[in-house]
Every structure is written in structure tokens, then in C-alpha cells.
Short mmCIF file of C-alpha atoms and ligand atoms in Angstrom, two decimals:
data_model
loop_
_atom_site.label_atom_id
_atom_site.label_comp_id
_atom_site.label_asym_id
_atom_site.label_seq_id
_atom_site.Cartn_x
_atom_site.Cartn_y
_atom_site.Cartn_z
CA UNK A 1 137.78 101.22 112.64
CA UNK A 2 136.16 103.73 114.62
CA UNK A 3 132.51 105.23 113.44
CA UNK A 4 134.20 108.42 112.40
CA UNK A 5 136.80 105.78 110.17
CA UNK A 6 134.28 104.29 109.09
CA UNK A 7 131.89 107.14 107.09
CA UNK A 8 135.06 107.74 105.25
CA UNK A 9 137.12 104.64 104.41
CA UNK A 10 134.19 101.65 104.47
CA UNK A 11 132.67 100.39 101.16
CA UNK A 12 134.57 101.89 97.70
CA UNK A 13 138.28 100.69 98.15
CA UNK A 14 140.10 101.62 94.92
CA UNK A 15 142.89 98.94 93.41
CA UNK A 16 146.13 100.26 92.00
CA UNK A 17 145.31 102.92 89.61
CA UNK A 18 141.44 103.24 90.02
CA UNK A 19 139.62 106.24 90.79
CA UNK A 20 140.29 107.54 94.02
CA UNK A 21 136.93 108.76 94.24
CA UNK A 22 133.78 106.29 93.85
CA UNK A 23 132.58 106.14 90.73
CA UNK A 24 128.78 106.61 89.58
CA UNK A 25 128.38 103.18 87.07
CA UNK A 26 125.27 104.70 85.25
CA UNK A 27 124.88 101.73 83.43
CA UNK A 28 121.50 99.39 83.20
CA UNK A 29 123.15 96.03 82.27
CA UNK A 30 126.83 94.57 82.47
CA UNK A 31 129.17 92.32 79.81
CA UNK A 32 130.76 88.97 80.72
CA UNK A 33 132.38 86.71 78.10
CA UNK A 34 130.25 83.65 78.85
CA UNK A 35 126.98 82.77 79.71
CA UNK A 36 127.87 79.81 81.66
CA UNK A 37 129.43 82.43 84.32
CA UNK A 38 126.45 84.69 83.27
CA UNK A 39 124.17 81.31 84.53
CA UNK A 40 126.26 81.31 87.93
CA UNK A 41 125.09 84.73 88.69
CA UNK A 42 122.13 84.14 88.64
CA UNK A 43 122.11 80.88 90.44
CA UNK A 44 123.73 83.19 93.46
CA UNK A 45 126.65 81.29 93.05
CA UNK A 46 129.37 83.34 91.80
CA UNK A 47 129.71 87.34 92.69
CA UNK A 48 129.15 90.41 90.22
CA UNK A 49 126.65 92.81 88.65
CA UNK A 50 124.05 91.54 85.66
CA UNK A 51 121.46 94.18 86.08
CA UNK A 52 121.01 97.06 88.28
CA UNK A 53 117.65 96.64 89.02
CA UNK A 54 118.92 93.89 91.43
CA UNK A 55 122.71 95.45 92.07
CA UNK A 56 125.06 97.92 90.75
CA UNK A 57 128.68 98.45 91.83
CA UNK A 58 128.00 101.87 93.07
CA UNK A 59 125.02 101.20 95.17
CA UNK A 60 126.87 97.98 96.24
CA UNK A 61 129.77 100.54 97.71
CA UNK A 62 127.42 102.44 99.32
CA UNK A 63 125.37 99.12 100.80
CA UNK A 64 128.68 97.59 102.35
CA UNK A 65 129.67 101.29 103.74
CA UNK A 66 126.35 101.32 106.08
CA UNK A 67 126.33 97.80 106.52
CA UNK A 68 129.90 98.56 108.45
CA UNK A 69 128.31 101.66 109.92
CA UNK A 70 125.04 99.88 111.47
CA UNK A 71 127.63 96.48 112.20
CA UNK A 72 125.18 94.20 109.95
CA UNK A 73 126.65 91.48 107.53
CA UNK A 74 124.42 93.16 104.36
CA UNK A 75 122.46 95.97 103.86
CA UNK A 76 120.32 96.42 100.50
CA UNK A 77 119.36 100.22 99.16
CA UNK A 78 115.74 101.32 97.97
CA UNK A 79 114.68 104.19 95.89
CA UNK A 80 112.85 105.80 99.49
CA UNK A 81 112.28 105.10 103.38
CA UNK A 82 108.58 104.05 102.07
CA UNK A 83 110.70 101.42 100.26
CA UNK A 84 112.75 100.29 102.59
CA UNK A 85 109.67 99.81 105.09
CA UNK A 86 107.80 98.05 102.57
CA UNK A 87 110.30 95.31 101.44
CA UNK A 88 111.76 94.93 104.82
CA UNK A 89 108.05 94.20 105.80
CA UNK A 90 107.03 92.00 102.73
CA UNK A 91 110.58 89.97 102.85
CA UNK A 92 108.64 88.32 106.38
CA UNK A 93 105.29 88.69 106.51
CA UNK A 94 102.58 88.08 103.63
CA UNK A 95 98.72 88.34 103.65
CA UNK A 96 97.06 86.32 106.30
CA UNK A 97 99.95 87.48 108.85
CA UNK A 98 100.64 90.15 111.77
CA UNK A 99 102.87 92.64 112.61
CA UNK A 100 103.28 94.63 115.59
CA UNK A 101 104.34 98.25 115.04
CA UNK A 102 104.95 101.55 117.90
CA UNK A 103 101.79 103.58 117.43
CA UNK A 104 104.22 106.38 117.45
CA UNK A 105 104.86 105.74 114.18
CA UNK A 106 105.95 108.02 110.77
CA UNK A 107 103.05 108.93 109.16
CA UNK A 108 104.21 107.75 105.56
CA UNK A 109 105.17 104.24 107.54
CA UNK A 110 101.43 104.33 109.30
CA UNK A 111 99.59 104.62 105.83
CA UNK A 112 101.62 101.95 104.35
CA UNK A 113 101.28 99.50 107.06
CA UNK A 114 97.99 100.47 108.54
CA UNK A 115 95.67 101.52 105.42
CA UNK A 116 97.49 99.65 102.17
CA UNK A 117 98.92 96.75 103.48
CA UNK A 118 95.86 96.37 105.53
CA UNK A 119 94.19 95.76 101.86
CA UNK A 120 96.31 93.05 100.95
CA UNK A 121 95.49 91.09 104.09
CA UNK A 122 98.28 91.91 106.25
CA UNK A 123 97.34 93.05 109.50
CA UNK A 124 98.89 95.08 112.05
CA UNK A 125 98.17 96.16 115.39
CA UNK A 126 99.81 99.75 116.87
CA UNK A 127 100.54 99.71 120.76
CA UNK A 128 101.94 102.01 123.04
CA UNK A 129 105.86 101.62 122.95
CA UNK A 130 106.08 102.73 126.65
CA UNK A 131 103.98 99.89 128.06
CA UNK A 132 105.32 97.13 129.82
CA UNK A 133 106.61 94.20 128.83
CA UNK A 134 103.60 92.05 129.62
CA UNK A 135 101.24 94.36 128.42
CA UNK A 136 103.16 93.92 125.23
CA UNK A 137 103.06 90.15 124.93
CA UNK A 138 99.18 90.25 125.32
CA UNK A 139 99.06 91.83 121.51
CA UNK A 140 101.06 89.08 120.28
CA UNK A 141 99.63 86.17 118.11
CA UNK A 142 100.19 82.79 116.38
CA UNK A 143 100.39 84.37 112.98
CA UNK A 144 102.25 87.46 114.09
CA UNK A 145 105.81 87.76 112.08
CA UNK A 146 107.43 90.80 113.18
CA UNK A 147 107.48 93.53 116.12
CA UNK A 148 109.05 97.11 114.73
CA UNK A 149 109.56 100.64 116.30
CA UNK A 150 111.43 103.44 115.60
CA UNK A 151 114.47 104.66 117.38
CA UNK A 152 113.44 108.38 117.84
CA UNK A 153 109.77 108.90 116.39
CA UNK A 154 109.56 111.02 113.65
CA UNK A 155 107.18 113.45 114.69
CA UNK A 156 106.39 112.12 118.36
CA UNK A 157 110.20 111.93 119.09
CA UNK A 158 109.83 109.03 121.92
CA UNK A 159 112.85 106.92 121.96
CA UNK A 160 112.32 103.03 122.11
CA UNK A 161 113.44 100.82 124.49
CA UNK A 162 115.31 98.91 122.23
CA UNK A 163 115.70 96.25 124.14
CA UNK A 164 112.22 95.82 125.90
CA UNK A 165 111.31 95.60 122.34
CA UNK A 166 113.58 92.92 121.01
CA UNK A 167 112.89 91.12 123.98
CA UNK A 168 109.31 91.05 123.16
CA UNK A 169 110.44 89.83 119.65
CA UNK A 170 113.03 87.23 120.78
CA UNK A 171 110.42 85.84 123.15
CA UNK A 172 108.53 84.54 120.55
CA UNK A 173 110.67 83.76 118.17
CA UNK A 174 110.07 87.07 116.08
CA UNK A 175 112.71 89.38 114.43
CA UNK A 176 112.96 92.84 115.78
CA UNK A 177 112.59 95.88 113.05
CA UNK A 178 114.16 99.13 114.06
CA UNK A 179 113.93 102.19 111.96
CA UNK A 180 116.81 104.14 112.63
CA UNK A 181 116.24 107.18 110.30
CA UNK A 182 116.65 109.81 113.08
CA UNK A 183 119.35 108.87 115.50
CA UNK A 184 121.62 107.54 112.27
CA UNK A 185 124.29 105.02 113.11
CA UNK A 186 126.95 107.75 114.55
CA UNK A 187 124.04 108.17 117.86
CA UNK A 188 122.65 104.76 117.79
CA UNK A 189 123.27 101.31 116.34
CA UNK A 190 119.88 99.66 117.52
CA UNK A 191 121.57 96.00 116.63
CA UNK A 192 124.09 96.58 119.56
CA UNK A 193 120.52 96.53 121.72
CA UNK A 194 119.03 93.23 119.81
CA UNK A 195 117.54 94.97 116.60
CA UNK A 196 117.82 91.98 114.14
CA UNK A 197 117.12 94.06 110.83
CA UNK A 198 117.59 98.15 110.75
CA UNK A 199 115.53 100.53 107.94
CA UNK A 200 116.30 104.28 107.04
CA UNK A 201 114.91 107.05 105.03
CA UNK A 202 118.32 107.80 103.93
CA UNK A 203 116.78 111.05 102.41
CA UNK A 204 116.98 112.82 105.97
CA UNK A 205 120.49 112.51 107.80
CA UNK A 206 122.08 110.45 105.83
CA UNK A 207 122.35 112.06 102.94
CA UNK A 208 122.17 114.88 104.99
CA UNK A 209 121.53 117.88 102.17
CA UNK A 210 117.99 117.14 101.14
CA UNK A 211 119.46 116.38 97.35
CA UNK A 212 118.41 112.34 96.93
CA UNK A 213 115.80 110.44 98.35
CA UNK A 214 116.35 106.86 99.14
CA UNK A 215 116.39 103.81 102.08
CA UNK A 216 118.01 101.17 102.92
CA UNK A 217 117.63 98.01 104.71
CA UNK A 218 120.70 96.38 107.34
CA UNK A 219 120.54 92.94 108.02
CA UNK A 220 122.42 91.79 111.85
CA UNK A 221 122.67 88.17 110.27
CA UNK A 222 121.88 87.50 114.08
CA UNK A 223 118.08 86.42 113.57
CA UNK A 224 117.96 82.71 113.43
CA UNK A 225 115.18 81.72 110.61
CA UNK A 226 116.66 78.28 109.88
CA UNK A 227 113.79 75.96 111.27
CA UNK A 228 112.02 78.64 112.83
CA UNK A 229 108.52 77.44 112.23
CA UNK A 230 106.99 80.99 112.14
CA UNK A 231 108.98 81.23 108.55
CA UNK A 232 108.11 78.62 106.28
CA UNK A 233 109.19 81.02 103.12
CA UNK A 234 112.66 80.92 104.53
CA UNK A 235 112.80 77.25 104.88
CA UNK A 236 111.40 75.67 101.98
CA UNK A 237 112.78 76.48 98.63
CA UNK A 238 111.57 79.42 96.41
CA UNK A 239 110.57 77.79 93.24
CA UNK A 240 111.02 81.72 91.71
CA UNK A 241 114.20 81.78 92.82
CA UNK A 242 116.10 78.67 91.54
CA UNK A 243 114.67 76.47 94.34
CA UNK A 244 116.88 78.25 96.80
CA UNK A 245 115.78 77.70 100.49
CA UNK A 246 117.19 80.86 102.34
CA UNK A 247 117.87 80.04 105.47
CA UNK A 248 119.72 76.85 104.25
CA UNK A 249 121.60 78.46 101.45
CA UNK A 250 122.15 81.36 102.71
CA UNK A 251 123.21 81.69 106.51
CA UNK A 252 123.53 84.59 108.18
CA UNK A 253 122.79 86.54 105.24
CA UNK A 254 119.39 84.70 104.10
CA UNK A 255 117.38 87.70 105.13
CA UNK A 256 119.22 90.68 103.03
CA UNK A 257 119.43 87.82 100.23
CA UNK A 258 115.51 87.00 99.99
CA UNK A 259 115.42 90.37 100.41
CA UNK A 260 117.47 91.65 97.14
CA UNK A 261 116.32 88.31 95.39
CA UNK A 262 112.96 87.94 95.70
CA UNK A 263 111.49 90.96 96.69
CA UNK A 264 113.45 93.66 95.13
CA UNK A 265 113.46 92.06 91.56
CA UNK A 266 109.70 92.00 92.10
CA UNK A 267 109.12 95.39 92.99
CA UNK A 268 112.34 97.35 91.50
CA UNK A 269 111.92 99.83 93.82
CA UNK A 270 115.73 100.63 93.04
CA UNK A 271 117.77 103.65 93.72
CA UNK A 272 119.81 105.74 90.78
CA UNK A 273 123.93 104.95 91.07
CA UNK A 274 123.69 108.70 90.80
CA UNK A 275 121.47 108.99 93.94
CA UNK A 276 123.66 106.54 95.79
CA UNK A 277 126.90 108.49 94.60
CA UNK A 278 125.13 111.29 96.28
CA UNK A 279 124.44 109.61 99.48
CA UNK A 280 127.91 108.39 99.59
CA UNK A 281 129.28 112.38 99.74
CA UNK A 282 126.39 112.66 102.45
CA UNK A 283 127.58 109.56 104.61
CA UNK A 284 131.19 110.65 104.60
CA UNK A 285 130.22 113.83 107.10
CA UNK A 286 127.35 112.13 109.42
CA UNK A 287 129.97 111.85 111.62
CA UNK A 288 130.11 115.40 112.12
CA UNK A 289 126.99 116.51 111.36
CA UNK A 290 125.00 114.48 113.91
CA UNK A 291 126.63 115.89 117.14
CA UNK A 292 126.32 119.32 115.92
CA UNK A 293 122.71 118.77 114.94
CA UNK A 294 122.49 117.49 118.69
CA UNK A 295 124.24 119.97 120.14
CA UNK A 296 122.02 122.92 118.44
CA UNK A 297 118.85 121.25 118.62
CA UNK A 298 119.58 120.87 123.01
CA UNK A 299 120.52 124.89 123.30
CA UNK A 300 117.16 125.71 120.90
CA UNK A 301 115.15 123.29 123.42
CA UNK A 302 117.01 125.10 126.54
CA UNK A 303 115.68 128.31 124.91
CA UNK A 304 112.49 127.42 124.22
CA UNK A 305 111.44 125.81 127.76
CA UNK A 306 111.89 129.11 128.64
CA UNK A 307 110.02 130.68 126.24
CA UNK A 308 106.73 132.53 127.23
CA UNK A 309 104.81 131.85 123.72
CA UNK A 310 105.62 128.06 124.41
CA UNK A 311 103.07 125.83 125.94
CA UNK A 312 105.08 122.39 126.31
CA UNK A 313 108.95 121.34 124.45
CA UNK A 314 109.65 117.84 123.35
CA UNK A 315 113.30 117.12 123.24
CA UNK A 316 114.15 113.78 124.34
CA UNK A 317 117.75 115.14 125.07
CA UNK A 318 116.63 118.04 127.75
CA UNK A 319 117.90 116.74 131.34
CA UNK A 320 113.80 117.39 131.75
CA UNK A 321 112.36 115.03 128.99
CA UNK A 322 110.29 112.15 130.53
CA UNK A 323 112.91 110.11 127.97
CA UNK A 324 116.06 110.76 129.92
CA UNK A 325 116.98 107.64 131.00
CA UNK A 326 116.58 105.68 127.49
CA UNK A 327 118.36 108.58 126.10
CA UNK A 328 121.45 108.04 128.58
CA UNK A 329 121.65 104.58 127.84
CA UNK A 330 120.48 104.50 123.78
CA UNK A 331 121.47 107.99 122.84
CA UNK A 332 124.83 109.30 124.78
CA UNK A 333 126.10 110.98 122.09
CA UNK A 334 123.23 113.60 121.20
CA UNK A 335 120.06 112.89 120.47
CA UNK A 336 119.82 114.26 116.94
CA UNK A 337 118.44 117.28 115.40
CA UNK A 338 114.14 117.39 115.68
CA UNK A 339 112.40 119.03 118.21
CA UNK A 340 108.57 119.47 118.57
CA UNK A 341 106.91 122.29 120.94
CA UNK A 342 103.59 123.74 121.52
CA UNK A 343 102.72 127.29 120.12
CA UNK A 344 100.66 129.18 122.54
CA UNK A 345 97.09 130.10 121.14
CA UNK A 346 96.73 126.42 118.71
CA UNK A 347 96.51 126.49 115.33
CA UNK A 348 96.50 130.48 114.34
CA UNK A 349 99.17 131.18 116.43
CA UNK A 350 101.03 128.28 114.57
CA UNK A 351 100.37 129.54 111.28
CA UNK A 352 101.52 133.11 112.40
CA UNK A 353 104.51 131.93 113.74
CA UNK A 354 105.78 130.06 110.98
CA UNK A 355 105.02 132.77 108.58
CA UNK A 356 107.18 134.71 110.45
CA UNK A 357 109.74 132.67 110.20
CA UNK A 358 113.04 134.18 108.20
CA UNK A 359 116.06 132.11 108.54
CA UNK A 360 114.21 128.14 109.02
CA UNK A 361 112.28 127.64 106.08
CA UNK A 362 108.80 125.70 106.39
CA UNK A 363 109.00 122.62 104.05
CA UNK A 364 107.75 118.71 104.82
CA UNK A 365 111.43 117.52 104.96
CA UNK A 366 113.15 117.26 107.92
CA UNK A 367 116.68 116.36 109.01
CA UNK A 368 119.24 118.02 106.63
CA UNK A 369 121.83 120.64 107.43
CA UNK A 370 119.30 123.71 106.79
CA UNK A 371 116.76 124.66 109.63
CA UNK A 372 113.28 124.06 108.79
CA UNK A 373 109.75 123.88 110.55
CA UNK A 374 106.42 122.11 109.93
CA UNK A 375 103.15 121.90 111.55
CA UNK A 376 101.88 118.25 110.67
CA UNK A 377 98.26 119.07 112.00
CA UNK A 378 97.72 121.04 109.05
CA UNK A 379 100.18 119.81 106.11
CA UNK A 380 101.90 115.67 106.47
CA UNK A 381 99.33 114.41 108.91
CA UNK A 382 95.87 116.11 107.97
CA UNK A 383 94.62 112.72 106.70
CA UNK A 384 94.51 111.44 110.59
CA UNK A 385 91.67 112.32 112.73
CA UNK A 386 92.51 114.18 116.11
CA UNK A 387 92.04 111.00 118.08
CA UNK A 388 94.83 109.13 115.62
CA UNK A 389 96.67 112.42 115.95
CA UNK A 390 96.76 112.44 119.43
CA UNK A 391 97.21 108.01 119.71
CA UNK A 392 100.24 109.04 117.42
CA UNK A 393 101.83 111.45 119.96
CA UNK A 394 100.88 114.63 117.99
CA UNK A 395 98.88 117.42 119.28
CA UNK A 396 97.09 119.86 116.73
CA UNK A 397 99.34 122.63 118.53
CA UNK A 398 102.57 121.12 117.62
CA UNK A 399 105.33 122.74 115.81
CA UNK A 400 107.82 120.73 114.48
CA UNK A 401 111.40 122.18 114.60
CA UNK A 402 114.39 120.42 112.47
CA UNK A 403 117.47 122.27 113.64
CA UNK A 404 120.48 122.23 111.45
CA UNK A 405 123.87 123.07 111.53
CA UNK A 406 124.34 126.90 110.98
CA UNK A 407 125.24 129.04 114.00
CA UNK A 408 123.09 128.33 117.34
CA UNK A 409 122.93 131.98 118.16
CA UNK A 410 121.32 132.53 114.49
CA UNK A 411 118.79 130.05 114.94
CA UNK A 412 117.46 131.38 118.12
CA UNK A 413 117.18 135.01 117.02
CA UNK A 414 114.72 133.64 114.43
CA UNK A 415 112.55 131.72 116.55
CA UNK A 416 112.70 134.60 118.66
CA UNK A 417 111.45 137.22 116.31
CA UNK A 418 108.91 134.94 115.15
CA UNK A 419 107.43 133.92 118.36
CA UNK A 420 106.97 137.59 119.54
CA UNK A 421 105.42 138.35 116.38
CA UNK A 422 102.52 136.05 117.20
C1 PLP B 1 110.93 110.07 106.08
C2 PLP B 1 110.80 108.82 106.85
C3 PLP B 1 110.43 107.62 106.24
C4 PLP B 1 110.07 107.53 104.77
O1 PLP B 1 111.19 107.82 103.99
P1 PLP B 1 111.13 108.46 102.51
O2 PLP B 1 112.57 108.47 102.13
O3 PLP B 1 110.51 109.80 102.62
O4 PLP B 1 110.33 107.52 101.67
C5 PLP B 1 110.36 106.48 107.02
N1 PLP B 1 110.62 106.52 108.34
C6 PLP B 1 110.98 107.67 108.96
C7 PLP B 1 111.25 107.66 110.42
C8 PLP B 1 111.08 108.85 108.25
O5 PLP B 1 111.42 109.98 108.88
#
């Protein structure tokens, strides 16, 4: 099946006589008629649903529909991004280890990695995606467990090299971490580059209308952990879980499984069937949402570069963006909605300008079908200094633009009346 196929057809597939559409199981807990079978369950070895803390046939429909969309074996939905991030992270790496992260980085992800992890003894170091190889390797140590990076950075909008990156990863032995929350699976499948695991805030794109917040964690089933001597927790058997070894029980799937069974009963950071019902409606247009979010987001960039109010544009899919090369070879089929510019005159002129905004709305989301603008100097990334700001790829100048899918034309008379109103 094609990707297009795929948002519509993959994960609920109704028997004779079943609901055509999926169904939202809003229940906690689930009956069987013995509890040997009950005891199988939750030995791993037989299939179905106890509690949905741990799985739920609706979020299960939704989990194998993006597994099929990313091309992993298993994917595993959280209540948030912050969740997926989090458990993706802790499923590797515990205190005492490394990770190695793009200091472009999410803000959200940055404070949860670089501030509260940091207090349970995990540490991380940020580098600069666009250095070389070698320059890469140097920040690499015995007790480091993971590399990660974004696709497109959300606000700094660089695009990885995907590959450089997994190289870096492969060439010691470490899983590569890609968080795909901008470019979606219909512009980018990072595992096609080398990603071995793939996160998303599936509260932007995904579910596409800014109704239902949630994440969710793919798993290639390409990473090799069994008797890889950086992972000892996925070779020797977890005495919480049954005395299951994961790599040796589990295959290609022991990641997404010590995920879901060790780290997501701990933490229950769980999403609502309801909220995965939702993102299930959202999933089954990404397909044509993302190359029209592409396609308006390139004409507003055209527009701006030419604007007189605008000091600099940041749209890694203008034919001018320093990105143009790893956006022909990562993103050739748009590259997504977000777009960051410079307002002439810093911070007032800013404010001014998104006052006068009519038709985009200023809120913190991004990423759903409704234009919207933020300026993170002053509302999502006010905790960082201006140094961390500008390490981060942000200037205190810097508008951020999410362009959605209403008419092109529209969009631009807005931004036009509000940038000669400054
Ligand atoms: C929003 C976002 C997150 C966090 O997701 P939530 O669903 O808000 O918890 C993580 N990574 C990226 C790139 C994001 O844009």
C-alpha cells in the first residue's frame, strides 16, 4: 500500500459484521473466562487487552496504523510528545549514562532532557547538528546510550542529516532517535535514512486539528541490542518483568516491548481510547494535509523574502534556504507547514505585528489546519537566556509562522496588513 493507502486502510480492519468505523473501547479493564489465559497475558505469551494502562484495542489500532505509516514493526502511544521523549529516552538510558541530542532542539524536549533528567543523573550533551562527522564523534563516550535529533526543528527549523546522524550512532554501536513531529511520515520516514526508533507529538500534524494531545513512539526492529554490550538491561532478564530478557525474548520487537512493559506500566503516561479515536480521524487526512501545508507555507515564505518589514525568512523549502540540499534528498515532497522570520525593529515591532494579526491567531500550538503565530522570545522559550536562545537557533526577533490550510491568497493579505501596520 501506498502512504496515501495507508492513512486510511492500516490498523482497524473490521470482521464480518463489525463496525465499519473504529470503535472508542472506553473501558479500564477487560473479561476472560480463565485466569490461566489471564496468567499468559501477562507472561507476554499469548495476545489481548487486560488493562489499558498498558494496551487498549483502540489505541492498539491506532499504534499498528503509524507503525505501517513510519515502516516500523511496533509503535507504542503516550498521553503527549513530552511522553513519548521521555520513555523513548528512559527505555535506553538510566542515571549514570549519556545521550547526545541536536542543540536545535524543542524547547519542552530541552527542559526534559537538559534540566530534569539532568537531576536524575542522566546526562546529555547538545552539539551542533551541522558539524561534521568527526567533530561529532569527539562528543561521544563510553557510557553514552543514544544520539537523537529532530527531523525539522521545531522552532529552529534545520533539517537533520539523517544519515550523518545514524552514522554517528551506528558507529558506535548506538541507536539513532529521530523525532519526526514536523515532517510526519507522508514527507519523511527518517527509518528509510537509518533512524532505529522514531517519536512524535502527535498533538501537531498528526492529529492535525489541535483537539487531542498525545505521542507516540515507532520502533524499526532494525537496532541490534542482542549482545550489544552498551545494553545490559536488554540482555539480562528483568526480574520486574517475569525474568524476561528483551533482546532474547523478544527480537526485533524487544525495544517497543521493554518499552510498553517496563516503562509504560511504570509511568502510565497513557493516552484516552477517546484521544486515540480522535487521532485516528486526524491520521486518515495527513496525506492531504501535509502537501498543502507545504505548498502554502513555500508561497507565504516567497512573499515574505520579499517583504520590506522582514529582516531574514527561515524556510528550509525556499530554493534559497542554506538547507536545500537535505531538503531535496530528506524532504521532496514539501517541507511542512512552519516558517520562522525576523520582524524588522525586534521585539516591539513583534508584539505590534502580531496584535495586528486578524485571520492567524497567536497561540503556543503549532501545526494544525488553522494559521497561527508565536514569538517564543517572549512566551514558550522565555525561561532560556539569549545565549541558549541563540545556541538553540532562535533569535529574540523571531516570529514564528504555522501556516495552515485555508486559502494562500487569504493568508498573505493578513500578514500583509499586519506587517504595514507596524
Ligand atoms: C510539541 C512537540 C513536542 C512535545 O509534544 P507535546 O505533545 O506537546 O507533549 C516534542 N517534540 C516536538 C518537535 C514538538 O513540536
Amino acid at each position: 500500500m501506498k502512504i496515501e493507502t495507508k492513512c486510511i486502510q492500516e490498523g482497524y480492519k473490521p470482521k464480518n459484521g463489525e463496525p465499519r468505523v473504529l470503535p472508542i473501547y472506553q473501558s479500564t479493564t477487560f473479561k476472560y473466562d480463565s485466569s490461566d489465559y489471564m496468567g499468559k497475558l501477562f507472561d507476554l505469551e499469548a495476545d489481548g487487552f487486560f488493562y489499558t494502562r498498558l494496551a487498549n484495542p483502540t489505541v492498539d489500532c491506532v499504534e499498528k496504523k503509524i507503525a505501517s505509516l513510519e515502516g516500523g514493526v511496533g509503535a507504542m502511544l503516550t498521553s503527549s510528545g513530552q511522553a513519548a521523549t521521555l520513555i523513548a529516552v528512559m527505555t535506553i538510558a538510566k542515571a549514570g549514562d549519556h545521550i547526545i541530542y541536536s542543540s536545535t532542539v524543542y524547547g519542552g524536549t530541552f527542559n526534559l532532557l537538559g534540566v530534569t533528567l539532568m537531576k536524575f543523573g542522566l546526562d546529555v550533551t547538545f552539539v551542533d547538528p551541522d558539524l561534521e562527522l568527526e567533530e561529532l564523534q569527539k562528543y561521544v563516550r563510553p557510557e553514552t546510550k543514544a544520539v537523537l535529533g529532530e527531523t525539522i526543528a521545531n522552532p529552529a527549523l534545520n533539517v537533520l542529516d539523517i544519515e550523518k546522524f545514524a552514522k554517528l550512532a551506528h558507529n558506535n554501536e548506538l541507536p539513532l532517535i529521530v523525532d519526526n513531529t514536523f515532517a510526519t511520515p507522508v514527507l519523511c520516514r527518517p527509518i528509510e535514512f537509518g533512524a532505529d526508533i522514531v517519536t512524535h507529538s502527535t498533538s501537531k500534524y498528526m492529529d492535525g486539528h489541535a483537539v487531542s494531545l498525545g505521542g507516540v513512539i515507532v520502533d524499526s526492529g532494525n537496532f541490534i541490542w542482542d549482545g550489544n554490550k552498551n545494553f545490559p538491561d536488554f540482555n539480562t532478564p528483568d526480574e520486574s518483568y517475569h525474568g524476561k530478557a528483551y533482546a532474547r525474548d523478544f527480537g526485533k520487537s524487544a525495544f517497543i516491548i521493554k518499552a510498553r512493559a517496563q516503562i509504560m506500566r511504570d509511568l502510565g503516561s497513557t493516552p484516552s481510547p477517546m484521544n486515540a479515536f480522535l487521532l485516528n480521524l486526524g491520521l486518515e487526512t495527513l496525506h492531504l494535509r501535509m502537501p498543502r501545508h507545504s505548498s502554502n507555507a513555500l508561497k507565504v515564505a516567497q512573499y515574505l523574502e520579499k517583504n520590506d518589514n522582514v529582516s531574514w525568512i527561515n524556510y528550509p523549502g525556499l530554493p534559497s534556504s542554506k538547507y536545500k540540499k537535505l531538503v531535496d534528498k530528506y524532504l521532496p515532497y514539501g517541507a511542512s507547514g512552519v516558517i520562522s522570520f525576523g520582524v524588522k525593529g525586534g521585539r516591539e515591532a513583534c508584539t505590534k505585528f502580531l496584535d495586528s494579526l486578524k485571520l492567524a491567531a497567536i497561540v503556543t500550538h503549532v501545526a494544525d489546519a488553522r494559521t497561527c503565530a508565536l514569538h517564543p522570545a517572549s512566551t514558550t522559550h522565555r525561561q532560556l537566556t539569549d545565549e541558549q536562545l541563540i545556541e538553540g537557533g532562535i533569535s529574540p526577533d523571531l516570529v514564528r509562522l504555522s501556516v495552515g490550510i485555508e486559502n494562500v491568497d487569504d493568508i498573505i493579505a493578513d500578514l500583509d496588513q499586519a506587517l504595514k501596520n507596524i
